[in-house]
Amino acid sequence: MKSRPGFVLEVDKSTPPILVWHGEGFKVQKMPVDSRIIYPKEPISALEDPDTAVRQALENPLGDTKPLSELLFPSMKLTIAFDDVSLPLPPMEAPDNRQRVIEAVLNLAAEKHVEDVVLIAALALHRRMTDAELKHCLGERIYNSFAPNGLLLQHDAEDPDNLTYLGKTEKGEDVEINKRAAESDLIVYININLVAMDGGHKSVATGLSSYRSIRHHHNVATMQHSRSFMDQSNSELHSSNWRIGRFLANEGVKVFQIETTLNTDTFPKQFSFLQKREWEWTFKDRLSFSSVSKALELTPGNLKTSIFNSIKAPHRLTSVQAGEVEAVHRVTTENVYHQQIVQVDGQSDILSLGLPYISPYNVNSIMNPILVACLGLGYFFNLYKGKPIVKKGGVVIMSHPTPLAFHPVHHPSYIDFFDQVLSETTDPMEIQTNYEEKFATDPWYRHLYRTSNAYHGVHPFYMWYWCAHALDYLGRVIIVGGNHQAVKRLGFASATTFNDALEIAQDVVGSSPSITHFHVPPIAIAEVS
Amino acid sequence: MPTSKTYKIETYESKANSIKFAIRILRQKFKNKAKLSGFILDRPTYPVSIVQPDVESKLGVNYDTSWSRKPLVRAVRSIVRESVARPFFAAVAAPQVIGLESLTLNNPPYIFTANHASHLDTGLLLTTLPYEIRRNTVAAAAADYFFDTRFKAILAAGILNAIPLERTKVNRSSAKLAQDLVEMGWNLVIFPEGGRTPDGWGQPFKGGAAYLSIRTGVPIVPVYIHNTRALLKKGSKKLTTGATKVVFGNPIYADEKEDARKYAVRIENEVASLKNEIGKDYYSSILNKHSATTPLLQSDIKSKWLRSWLSEEANSSNKKEVLKWPKL
């Protein structure tokens, strides 16, 4: 079935209440007449025969490179790196793209009798994946072949014995990556490009890199000059990664990039109403919405988190590209745009967002207040090409309960960041100058990152830096229905209802502001003219 | 210092305020719940800028009402009509029925065409008809209003024995259904104005009823319903009680070579003449009719306040006629 394009709806009196995410729940909300709603494009058709498509991509590479089978030889060191648990969102139903592609790569490697093969989860500074997560993303067959033999590794950005320092780029950025990867005859990197920000040189230059290297592009100045992350040509984050990637290529690190794109079929059938346009909700949809909402209201918090964490997305593979990194990424980005771009005419005074329960950094975990800020201001605010959806000095209204809760195993440094840093200042530059190094080099956080399932000590700083552009750009940020204490600590205004938030916003944008609501799910990128 | 008495009064007041506050909160909560249930039951409306897909809806003019004419449903409806609806309309509208004897001039079926001022009109008209006629009568109801949701459609078809009629455009299937039913011997109640009057003045009669009469050869019975707007007018949710009148005219047929448009005008004039009969005597009204001086149902006054000022509603009493014993 042909998917209908995304569009901008002008709200009128006949527009029904619209669905708005609110963390681990959702609500319907009547939008003011004359406001706008950005509706994403419907999920595009999946590849009919994904396995054949993967094989064909490996044998018909893009850019200046040979087919994968010709790059493989028996005595070689082959490293297969893959994206970690932060992609896709929510985790996809089995088989995951990574399993599908790695199986195809391993079949070719086996045909060529390649014996030295190692799999590495490209964690960067993310938490280590659990065995269950690894099994889900790679499949039992791959996991059982590599994990028991110590050949399934998780990148450790703090292991001095397993990092190789290669030098500095022309802009003085340190380049240090995983030793096994650096010494391999070939790195095959398998990527899931959920949004246009993912992939390209960022895969190796960030995913297999160390804090020493990553700090050059994960900082306030870079983030403030990335407009946006979804538009590589205007993203300083990408420019830095591209410099590092090219440096690696010049140093002889050979990367065969495989990138996959997904459609936006994000939720299983029982939640199908989430992706429907509200005026097309059938009686069944309305009943599902009401019963699910009511059931969630009555469900205890922990159980609710478990229920949402168990959701697996029915994402389907829409394209696969393989070959030289930049050539591959150009095509991939176009394919992502094909699914996600929505044309938006002009900016508005207020951007309204309903934030869901999940972000890249709380898969199987808890969405803490810092991640709420990052999801809203780092990700959703940046889902644009051209200009931000909201005007300079405008207001972002986000709907999320923002619970004052942290996962003690996954986010230990977040707890201290929230208590010790945000209580002093919310200014990203001041935070970077005065606090980053202390957290980044803290031996306890380093220990937890390396041996437990904790994010790196510096990770909450990066989350706050992701917000830097929005914090600098916006006049006010309001969270609807959030924990008052948590919202206050973040430096945002708190409102009980959307209408209250509009009243608060009037102080900044006047009494008759233009309003745009970004409807999710699924995800979209607004190309604002 | 307040005296103990004042203090007590203040306490009572604050208690009363608390109770009022609690009631307000409860009402708000109930309203919110009601809104949610409305959201579940009602089909969401399309934004104006969205083109509705051409999927053939099973509602509206396409709603299948055949179930409502099955013997069992008719029997249940008959019980409801006789034991609930008739006492209800007698209590609320106290109808005075005039001219019912004219229905003996011909054999059924008939097409009853009436002015339309209130949601009470259909029920009132159906319950004032003679039993043998009312048990075999269907009512044409606006497809876009009474058949837009499944719930409303079931109520309309089940209780009123309504059939959907397209009122904004010519629709062959709804006209065909009405024609088939009339040809099968069903009486039909239809409001040719296509909707309730917004201000008490009549609206032009559409040609649907006239067309049906010409096609089937079934006579039109003009009916004038008086004062239902005072009880429940368009846009109001408050029902009040009062006295109403239902005036039946003699059955009429289309003249030879008279088209539906001209016939519709004649039907409208017949209804206007029945209106004229109220407050006057029958003979005066037919004198007006023959001298073409019958006041029209419609008004060409543009001024809103003047239309309202001169409307029947502004000059009529809503009081039931109370029978009193003569003073001795």
Coordinates of C-alpha atoms in Angstrom, one line a residue, chain B:
Chain B
M1 CA -14.0 40.2 68.0
P2 CA -16.7 38.2 66.5
T3 CA -19.5 37.0 68.7
S4 CA -20.1 33.3 69.0
K5 CA -23.1 33.7 66.8
T6 CA -21.2 35.4 64.0
Y7 CA -18.5 32.8 64.3
K8 CA -21.1 30.1 63.9
I9 CA -22.5 31.8 60.8
E10 CA -19.1 32.1 59.3
T11 CA -18.4 28.4 59.9
Y12 CA -21.7 27.5 58.2
E13 CA -20.8 29.7 55.3
S14 CA -17.4 28.2 54.9
K15 CA -18.9 24.8 55.1
A16 CA -21.4 25.7 52.5
N17 CA -18.6 27.1 50.4
S18 CA -16.7 23.8 50.8
I19 CA -19.7 21.8 49.8
K20 CA -20.2 24.1 46.8
F21 CA -16.6 23.7 45.9
A22 CA -16.8 19.9 46.2
I23 CA -19.9 19.9 44.0
R24 CA -18.1 22.0 41.4
I25 CA -15.1 19.6 41.4
L26 CA -17.4 16.6 41.1
R27 CA -19.3 18.2 38.3
Q28 CA -16.1 19.1 36.5
K29 CA -14.9 15.5 36.9
F30 CA -18.2 14.2 35.6
K31 CA -18.0 16.5 32.6
N32 CA -14.5 15.4 31.9
K33 CA -15.6 11.7 32.0
A34 CA -18.6 12.5 29.9
K35 CA -16.3 14.2 27.3
L36 CA -14.1 11.1 27.3
S37 CA -17.1 8.8 26.8
G38 CA -18.3 11.1 24.0
F39 CA -14.9 10.8 22.4
I40 CA -15.2 7.0 22.5
L41 CA -18.7 6.8 21.2
D42 CA -18.6 9.6 18.7
R43 CA -16.8 9.2 15.4
P44 CA -14.1 11.9 15.3
T45 CA -14.8 14.7 12.9
Y46 CA -12.5 15.5 9.9
P47 CA -10.6 18.8 9.9
V48 CA -12.1 21.0 7.2
S49 CA -8.8 20.9 5.2
I50 CA -8.8 17.1 5.0
V51 CA -10.6 15.5 2.1
Q52 CA -12.6 12.6 3.3
P53 CA -11.9 9.3 1.6
D54 CA -14.5 7.8 -0.8
V55 CA -15.0 4.8 1.4
E56 CA -18.7 4.1 1.3
S57 CA -19.9 4.6 4.8
K58 CA -22.5 2.3 6.3
L59 CA -24.0 5.3 8.1
G60 CA -25.8 8.4 6.8
V61 CA -27.8 7.9 3.8
N62 CA -26.4 4.3 3.4
Y63 CA -27.7 3.1 6.7
D64 CA -29.7 0.0 6.3
T65 CA -33.0 0.5 8.2
S66 CA -34.7 -2.7 7.0
W67 CA -34.3 -4.3 10.5
S68 CA -36.5 -1.6 12.0
R69 CA -39.5 -2.7 9.9
K70 CA -39.3 -6.3 11.0
P71 CA -42.4 -7.6 12.9
L72 CA -40.6 -8.1 16.2
V73 CA -39.1 -4.6 16.2
R74 CA -42.4 -3.1 15.1
A75 CA -44.1 -4.8 18.0
V76 CA -41.6 -3.5 20.5
R77 CA -41.8 0.0 19.0
S78 CA -45.6 -0.2 19.2
I79 CA -45.4 -0.9 22.9
V80 CA -42.9 1.9 23.5
R81 CA -45.0 4.3 21.4
E82 CA -48.2 3.6 23.1
S83 CA -47.0 3.2 26.6
V84 CA -44.2 5.7 26.8
A85 CA -44.2 8.1 23.8
R86 CA -47.9 9.0 23.7
P87 CA -48.2 9.7 27.5
F88 CA -44.9 11.7 27.3
F89 CA -46.1 13.9 24.4
A90 CA -49.5 14.4 26.1
A91 CA -47.8 15.5 29.2
V92 CA -45.1 17.7 27.7
A93 CA -46.9 19.2 24.6
A94 CA -50.6 18.8 25.4
P95 CA -51.4 18.6 21.7
Q96 CA -54.8 19.8 20.4
V97 CA -55.4 17.9 17.2
I98 CA -57.5 19.6 14.5
G99 CA -58.7 18.3 11.2
L100 CA -57.9 14.6 11.7
E101 CA -61.2 13.7 10.1
S102 CA -59.7 14.7 6.7
L103 CA -57.8 11.5 6.8
T104 CA -61.0 9.6 6.2
L105 CA -61.4 11.2 2.8
N106 CA -59.0 8.8 1.2
N107 CA -57.4 5.5 1.9
P108 CA -53.9 5.4 3.1
P109 CA -51.0 5.7 2.4
Y110 CA -50.4 9.4 2.9
I111 CA -47.4 11.6 2.7
F112 CA -47.6 14.0 5.7
T113 CA -45.7 17.2 5.1
A114 CA -45.3 19.6 8.0
N115 CA -43.5 22.7 9.0
H116 CA -40.5 22.0 11.2
A117 CA -39.6 23.9 14.3
S118 CA -38.4 21.4 16.9
H119 CA -37.1 17.9 17.6
L120 CA -40.5 17.3 19.1
D121 CA -42.3 17.6 15.8
T122 CA -41.7 14.0 14.5
G123 CA -42.7 12.4 17.8
L124 CA -45.7 14.7 18.2
L125 CA -47.0 14.1 14.7
L126 CA -46.5 10.4 14.9
T127 CA -48.3 10.1 18.2
T128 CA -51.2 12.2 17.2
L129 CA -52.0 10.1 14.1
P130 CA -54.8 7.5 14.3
Y131 CA -53.4 4.1 15.5
E132 CA -53.9 2.3 12.1
I133 CA -51.9 5.0 10.4
R134 CA -49.2 5.7 12.9
R135 CA -48.3 2.0 13.2
N136 CA -47.6 2.0 9.5
T137 CA -45.7 5.2 9.2
V138 CA -42.0 5.9 8.5
A139 CA -40.4 9.3 9.1
A140 CA -37.8 10.8 6.8
A141 CA -35.0 12.0 8.9
A142 CA -31.9 14.0 8.0
A143 CA -29.2 11.4 7.1
D144 CA -26.4 13.8 8.1
Y145 CA -27.9 14.5 11.5
F146 CA -29.8 11.4 12.7
F147 CA -27.7 8.8 11.0
D148 CA -24.2 10.1 11.4
T149 CA -23.3 7.7 14.2
R150 CA -24.3 4.2 14.8
F151 CA -25.8 5.0 18.1
K152 CA -28.1 7.8 16.8
A153 CA -29.0 5.7 13.7
I154 CA -30.2 2.8 15.9
L155 CA -32.2 5.1 18.1
A156 CA -33.8 7.0 15.1
A157 CA -34.6 3.8 13.2
G158 CA -35.7 1.8 16.2
I159 CA -37.9 4.3 18.0
L160 CA -39.1 6.7 15.3
N161 CA -39.1 4.2 12.4
A162 CA -37.0 6.8 10.6
I163 CA -35.4 6.4 7.2
P164 CA -32.4 8.5 6.2
L165 CA -33.0 11.2 3.7
E166 CA -30.3 13.3 2.1
R167 CA -31.3 16.9 2.6
T168 CA -28.3 18.8 1.0
K169 CA -28.3 17.1 -2.4
V170 CA -30.3 14.9 -4.6
N171 CA -29.6 11.3 -3.6
R172 CA -31.1 8.5 -5.7
S173 CA -30.9 5.8 -3.1
S174 CA -32.6 7.7 -0.3
A175 CA -35.4 8.9 -2.7
K176 CA -35.8 5.3 -4.0
L177 CA -36.1 3.9 -0.5
A178 CA -38.8 6.4 0.4
Q179 CA -40.6 5.7 -2.9
D180 CA -40.5 2.0 -2.4
L181 CA -41.9 2.2 1.1
V182 CA -44.7 4.5 0.0
E183 CA -45.5 2.1 -2.9
M184 CA -45.5 -0.8 -0.4
G185 CA -48.2 1.0 1.6
W186 CA -46.2 2.8 4.3
N187 CA -47.2 6.3 5.2
L188 CA -44.4 8.9 5.3
V189 CA -43.8 11.9 7.5
I190 CA -41.5 14.4 5.9
F191 CA -40.5 18.0 6.7
P192 CA -39.9 19.7 3.3
E193 CA -38.1 22.6 4.9
G194 CA -35.1 20.3 5.3
G195 CA -34.4 21.4 8.9
R196 CA -35.7 23.2 11.9
T197 CA -36.4 26.9 11.6
P198 CA -33.6 28.9 13.1
D199 CA -35.8 31.9 14.0
G200 CA -39.4 30.9 14.0
W201 CA -40.1 31.8 10.4
G202 CA -40.6 29.1 7.8
Q203 CA -38.0 28.1 5.2
P204 CA -38.7 27.3 1.5
F205 CA -40.3 23.9 1.0
K206 CA -38.0 21.6 -1.0
G207 CA -39.4 19.5 -3.8
G208 CA -38.7 16.0 -2.4
A209 CA -42.2 15.3 -1.0
A210 CA -43.9 16.8 -4.0
Y211 CA -41.7 14.6 -6.3
L212 CA -42.6 11.5 -4.3
S213 CA -46.3 12.3 -4.5
I214 CA -46.2 12.8 -8.2
R215 CA -44.1 9.6 -8.7
T216 CA -46.3 7.4 -6.5
G217 CA -49.7 9.0 -6.9
V218 CA -50.0 9.1 -3.1
P219 CA -51.7 12.3 -1.8
I220 CA -49.9 14.9 0.3
V221 CA -51.5 15.7 3.7
P222 CA -50.4 19.2 4.7
V223 CA -49.9 19.6 8.5
Y224 CA -49.2 22.6 10.6
I225 CA -47.6 22.1 13.9
H226 CA -47.9 25.0 16.3
N227 CA -45.8 26.1 19.2
T228 CA -43.3 23.3 19.5
R229 CA -40.5 25.8 19.1
A230 CA -41.5 27.3 22.4
L231 CA -41.0 23.9 24.0
L232 CA -37.7 22.9 22.5
K233 CA -36.1 25.1 19.9
K234 CA -33.2 24.6 17.7
G235 CA -29.9 24.7 19.6
S236 CA -31.6 24.5 23.0
K237 CA -31.2 21.6 25.4
K238 CA -33.9 22.6 27.8
L239 CA -37.3 21.1 27.3
T240 CA -40.2 23.0 28.7
T241 CA -43.8 22.1 28.8
G242 CA -46.6 23.9 27.0
A243 CA -49.6 23.7 24.7
T244 CA -49.3 22.7 21.1
K245 CA -51.6 22.3 18.1
V246 CA -51.4 19.9 15.2
V247 CA -53.6 20.9 12.3
F248 CA -54.2 18.5 9.5
G249 CA -55.4 19.7 6.1
N250 CA -57.2 17.8 3.4
P251 CA -55.2 15.5 1.2
I252 CA -54.1 17.1 -2.1
Y253 CA -52.7 15.8 -5.4
A254 CA -50.6 17.3 -8.0
D255 CA -52.5 18.8 -10.9
E256 CA -51.9 17.6 -14.3
K257 CA -48.7 19.0 -15.8
E258 CA -47.8 20.5 -12.4
D259 CA -44.1 19.9 -11.8
A260 CA -42.6 19.2 -8.4
R261 CA -41.4 22.8 -7.8
K262 CA -44.8 24.3 -8.3
Y263 CA -46.4 21.5 -6.4
A264 CA -44.0 22.2 -3.5
V265 CA -45.0 25.9 -3.5
R266 CA -48.7 24.8 -3.3
I267 CA -48.0 22.5 -0.4
E268 CA -46.2 25.3 1.4
N269 CA -49.2 27.6 0.8
E270 CA -51.5 24.8 2.2
V271 CA -49.5 24.6 5.3
A272 CA -49.5 28.4 5.6
S273 CA -53.3 28.3 5.3
L274 CA -53.5 25.8 8.2
K275 CA -51.4 28.1 10.2
N276 CA -53.7 30.9 9.4
E277 CA -56.6 28.8 10.7
I278 CA -55.1 29.0 14.2
G279 CA -56.5 32.0 16.0
K280 CA -59.0 32.5 13.2
D281 CA -61.9 30.4 12.1
Y282 CA -61.7 27.9 9.3
Y283 CA -63.8 30.0 7.0
S284 CA -61.7 33.1 7.4
S285 CA -58.6 31.1 6.6
I286 CA -60.1 29.7 3.4
L287 CA -61.3 33.2 2.4
N288 CA -57.7 34.4 2.8
K289 CA -56.6 31.4 0.8
H290 CA -58.9 32.1 -2.1
S291 CA -58.1 35.8 -2.2
A292 CA -54.4 34.9 -2.0
T293 CA -54.0 36.9 1.2
T294 CA -52.9 34.1 3.5
P295 CA -49.8 35.2 5.5
L296 CA -46.8 33.3 4.3
L297 CA -44.7 30.9 6.4
Q298 CA -41.6 32.7 5.3
S299 CA -40.6 36.3 5.8
D300 CA -38.5 38.5 3.6
I301 CA -37.6 40.8 6.4
K302 CA -33.8 41.0 6.6
S303 CA -33.4 42.6 10.0
K304 CA -32.7 39.9 12.5
W305 CA -34.3 41.6 15.4
L306 CA -37.4 42.5 13.4
R307 CA -37.7 38.9 12.2
S308 CA -37.6 37.9 15.8
W309 CA -39.9 40.6 16.9
L310 CA -42.6 39.7 14.4
S311 CA -42.2 35.9 14.6
E312 CA -45.0 33.8 15.9
E313 CA -43.0 32.8 18.9
A314 CA -42.7 36.4 20.1
N315 CA -46.5 36.8 20.0
S316 CA -47.6 33.4 21.3
S317 CA -48.3 32.2 24.7
N318 CA -46.6 29.0 26.0
K319 CA -49.2 28.3 28.6
K320 CA -51.3 25.2 28.6
E321 CA -55.0 25.9 28.4
V322 CA -56.3 25.0 31.8
L323 CA -59.8 23.8 31.9
K324 CA -61.7 25.6 34.6
W325 CA -65.1 25.0 36.0
P326 CA -67.5 27.8 35.1
K327 CA -68.1 30.1 38.0
L328 CA -71.5 29.5 39.3

